[in-house]
Coordinates of C-alpha atoms in Angstrom, one line a residue:
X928 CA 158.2 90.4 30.5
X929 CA 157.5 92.2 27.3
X930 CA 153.4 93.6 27.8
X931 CA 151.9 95.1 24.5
X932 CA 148.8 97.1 24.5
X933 CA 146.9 96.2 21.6
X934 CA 144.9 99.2 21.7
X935 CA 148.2 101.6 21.0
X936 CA 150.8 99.3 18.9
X937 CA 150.6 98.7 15.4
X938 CA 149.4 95.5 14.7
X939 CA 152.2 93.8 12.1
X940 CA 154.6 95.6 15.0
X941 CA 153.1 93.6 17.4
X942 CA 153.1 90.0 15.4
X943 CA 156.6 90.9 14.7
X944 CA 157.8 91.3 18.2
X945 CA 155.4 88.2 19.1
X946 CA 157.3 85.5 17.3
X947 CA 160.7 87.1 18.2
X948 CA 159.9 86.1 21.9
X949 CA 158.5 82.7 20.4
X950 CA 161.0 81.8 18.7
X951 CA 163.4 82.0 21.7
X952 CA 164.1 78.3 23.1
X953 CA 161.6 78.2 26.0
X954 CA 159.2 80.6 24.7
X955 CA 155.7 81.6 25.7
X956 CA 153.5 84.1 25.5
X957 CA 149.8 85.2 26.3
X958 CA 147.4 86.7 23.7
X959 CA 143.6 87.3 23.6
X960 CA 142.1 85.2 20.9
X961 CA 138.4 85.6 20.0
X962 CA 137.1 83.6 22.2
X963 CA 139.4 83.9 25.7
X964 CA 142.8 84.6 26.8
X965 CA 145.6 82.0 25.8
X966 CA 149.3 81.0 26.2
X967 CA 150.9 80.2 23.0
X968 CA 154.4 78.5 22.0
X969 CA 155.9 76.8 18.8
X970 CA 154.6 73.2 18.8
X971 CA 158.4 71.9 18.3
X972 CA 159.8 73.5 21.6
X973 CA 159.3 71.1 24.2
X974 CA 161.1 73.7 26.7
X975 CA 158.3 75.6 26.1
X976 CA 155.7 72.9 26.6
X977 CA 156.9 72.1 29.4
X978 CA 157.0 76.3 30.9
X979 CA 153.1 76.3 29.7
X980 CA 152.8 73.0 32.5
X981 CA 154.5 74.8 35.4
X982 CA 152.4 78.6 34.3
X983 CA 149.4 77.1 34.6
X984 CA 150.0 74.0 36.7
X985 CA 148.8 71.7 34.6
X986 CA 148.7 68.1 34.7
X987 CA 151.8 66.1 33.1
X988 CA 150.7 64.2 29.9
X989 CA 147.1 66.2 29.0
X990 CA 147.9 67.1 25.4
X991 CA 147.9 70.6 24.1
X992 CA 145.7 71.9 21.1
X993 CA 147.7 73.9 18.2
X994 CA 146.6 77.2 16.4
X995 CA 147.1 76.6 12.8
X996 CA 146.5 79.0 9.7
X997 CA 145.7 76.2 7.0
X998 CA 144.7 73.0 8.6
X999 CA 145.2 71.7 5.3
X1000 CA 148.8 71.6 6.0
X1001 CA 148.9 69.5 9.3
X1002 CA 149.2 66.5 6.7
X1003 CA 152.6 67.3 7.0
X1004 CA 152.6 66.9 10.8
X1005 CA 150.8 63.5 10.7
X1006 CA 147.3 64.6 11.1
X1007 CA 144.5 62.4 9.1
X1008 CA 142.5 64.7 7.8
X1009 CA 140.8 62.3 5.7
X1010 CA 136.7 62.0 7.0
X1011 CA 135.2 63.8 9.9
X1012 CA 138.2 66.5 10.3
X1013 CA 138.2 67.9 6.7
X1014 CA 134.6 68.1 6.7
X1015 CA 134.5 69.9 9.5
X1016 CA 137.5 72.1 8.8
X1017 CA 136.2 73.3 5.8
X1018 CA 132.8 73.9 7.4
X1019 CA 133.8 75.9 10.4
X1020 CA 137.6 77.2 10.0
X1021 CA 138.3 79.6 10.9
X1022 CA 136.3 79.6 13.9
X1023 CA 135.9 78.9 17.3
X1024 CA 136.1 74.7 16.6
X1025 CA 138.4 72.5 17.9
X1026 CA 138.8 69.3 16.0
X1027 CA 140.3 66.3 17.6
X1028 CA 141.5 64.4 14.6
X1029 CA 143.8 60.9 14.3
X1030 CA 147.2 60.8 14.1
X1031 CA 149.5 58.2 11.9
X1032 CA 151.5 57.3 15.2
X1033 CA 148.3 56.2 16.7
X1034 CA 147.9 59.2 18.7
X1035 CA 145.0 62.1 18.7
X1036 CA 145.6 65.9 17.9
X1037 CA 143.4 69.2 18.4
X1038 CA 143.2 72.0 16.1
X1039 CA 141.3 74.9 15.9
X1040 CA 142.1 77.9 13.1
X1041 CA 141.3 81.1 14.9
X1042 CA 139.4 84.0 13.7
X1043 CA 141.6 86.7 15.3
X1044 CA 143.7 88.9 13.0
X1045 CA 146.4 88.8 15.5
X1046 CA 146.9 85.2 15.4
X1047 CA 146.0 84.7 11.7
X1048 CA 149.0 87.4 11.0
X1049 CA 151.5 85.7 12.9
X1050 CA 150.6 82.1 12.2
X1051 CA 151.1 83.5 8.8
X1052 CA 155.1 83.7 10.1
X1053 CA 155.4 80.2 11.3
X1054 CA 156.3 76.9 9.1
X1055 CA 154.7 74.7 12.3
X1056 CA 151.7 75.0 14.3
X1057 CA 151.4 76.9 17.8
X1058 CA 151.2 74.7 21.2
X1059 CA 147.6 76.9 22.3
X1060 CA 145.9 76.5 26.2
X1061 CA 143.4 78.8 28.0
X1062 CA 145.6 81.4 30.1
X1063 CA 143.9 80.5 33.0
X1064 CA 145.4 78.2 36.1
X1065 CA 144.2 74.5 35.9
X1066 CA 140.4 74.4 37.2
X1067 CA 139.8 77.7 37.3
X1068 CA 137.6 79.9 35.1
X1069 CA 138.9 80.9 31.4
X1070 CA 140.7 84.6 31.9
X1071 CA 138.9 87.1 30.1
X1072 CA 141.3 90.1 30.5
X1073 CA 145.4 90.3 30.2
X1074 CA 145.2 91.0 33.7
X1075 CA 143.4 88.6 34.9
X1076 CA 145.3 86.0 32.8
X1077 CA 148.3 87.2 34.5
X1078 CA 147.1 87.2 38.1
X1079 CA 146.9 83.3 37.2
X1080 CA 149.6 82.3 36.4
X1081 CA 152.7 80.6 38.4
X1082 CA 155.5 82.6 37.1
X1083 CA 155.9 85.2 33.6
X1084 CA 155.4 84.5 30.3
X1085 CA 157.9 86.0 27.6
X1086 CA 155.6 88.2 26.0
X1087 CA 152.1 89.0 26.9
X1088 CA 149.3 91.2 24.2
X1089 CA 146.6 93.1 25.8
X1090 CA 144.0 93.0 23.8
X1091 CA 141.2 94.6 26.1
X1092 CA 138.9 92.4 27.9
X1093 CA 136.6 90.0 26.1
X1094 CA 133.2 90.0 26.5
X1095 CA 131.6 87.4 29.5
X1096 CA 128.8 86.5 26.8
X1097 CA 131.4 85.2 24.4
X1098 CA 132.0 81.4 24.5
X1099 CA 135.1 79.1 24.4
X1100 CA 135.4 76.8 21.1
X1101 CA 133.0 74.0 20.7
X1102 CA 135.5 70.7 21.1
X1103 CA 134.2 67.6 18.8
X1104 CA 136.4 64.2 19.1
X1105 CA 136.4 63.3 15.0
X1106 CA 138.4 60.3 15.3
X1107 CA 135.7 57.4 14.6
X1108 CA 133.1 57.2 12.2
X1109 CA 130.7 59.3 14.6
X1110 CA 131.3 62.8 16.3
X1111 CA 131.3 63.2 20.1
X1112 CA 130.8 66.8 21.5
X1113 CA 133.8 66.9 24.4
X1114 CA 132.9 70.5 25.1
X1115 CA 129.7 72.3 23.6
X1116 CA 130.6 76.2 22.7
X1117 CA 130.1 78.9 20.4
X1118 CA 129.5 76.2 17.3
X1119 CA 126.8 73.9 16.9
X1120 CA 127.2 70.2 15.3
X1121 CA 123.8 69.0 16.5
X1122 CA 122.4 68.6 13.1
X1123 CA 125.9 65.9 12.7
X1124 CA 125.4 64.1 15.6

């Protein structure tokens, strides 16, 4: 495992060296976002999906969220943005929301636009979005330090970006199921939609 101290790397050295290890079949790594620690992957390696599972012993079938730098473009990955998500997406990204939109194979899919310069520089480097999941083990509380993170997990990730410890105070992404014509709060964080609901 590569580990990369955020604190003493150059930044565009570190996104570089980040989607190298991603863009190995199978790979994984763990960054800090804004909000908490997360494992990341590209969201058309299902070798890597299926690493995330066993790291964090997750259950088989729960979908995973992507990290995407223009929402706009998940058109082209069979999001309907059309409604709910675009309002929302233009309201709040980037940002700590996670929009659950439709899909045009029937299914649902997640998305949030992070505000982390990390992330937003090396999403900048992908053509897909990034498979994103808390860093913690299923059930247990969101890891707020690399270490921590770590400690969690059943096995090693590829790469994994210190970024410090994040602050207890901060919260995760608010998640809001837009898929019908009225929102539903699945998880109430750091953003507010009362005045929607």
């Amino acid at each position: 495992m590569r580990r990369i101290d955020l604190k003493s790397s150059d930044l565009h050295e570190a996104v570089t060296l980040l989607k190298g290890f991603l863009d190995r079949k199978g790979g994984v790594a763990l960054v800090p976002t804004e909000t908490v620690y997360g494992l990341i992957a590209r969201s058309d390696d299902p070798e890597a999906a299926e690493r995330i599972i066993r790291l964090k012993h997750r259950l088989q079938g729960k979908r995973f969220g992507w990290f995407t730098g223009n929402w706009r473009k998940l058109a082209e990955f069979g999001v309907i943005l059309d409604g709910w998500p675009e309002r929302l997406a233009a309201e709040f990204c980037p940002g700590a929301l996670t929009v659950i939109a439709p899909c045009r194979n029937g299914e649902t899919q997640g998305f949030r636009v992070p505000d982390s310069l990390l992330l937003t520089e090396l999403l900048e480097k992908f053509d897909v979005p990034l498979l994103q999941t808390s860093a913690n083990a299923s059930g247990m509380p969101d890891a707020r330090s690399c270490d921590e993170a770590l400690a969690q997990l059943d096995g090693a990730v590829d790469c994994a970006v210190d970024g410090g410890v994040i602050a207890g105070n901060v919260m995760a992404s608010t998640v809001v199921d837009a898929t019908g014509k009225k929102l539903k709060i699945l998880r109430q964080g750091a953003v507010d939609l009362q005045k929607y609901l």
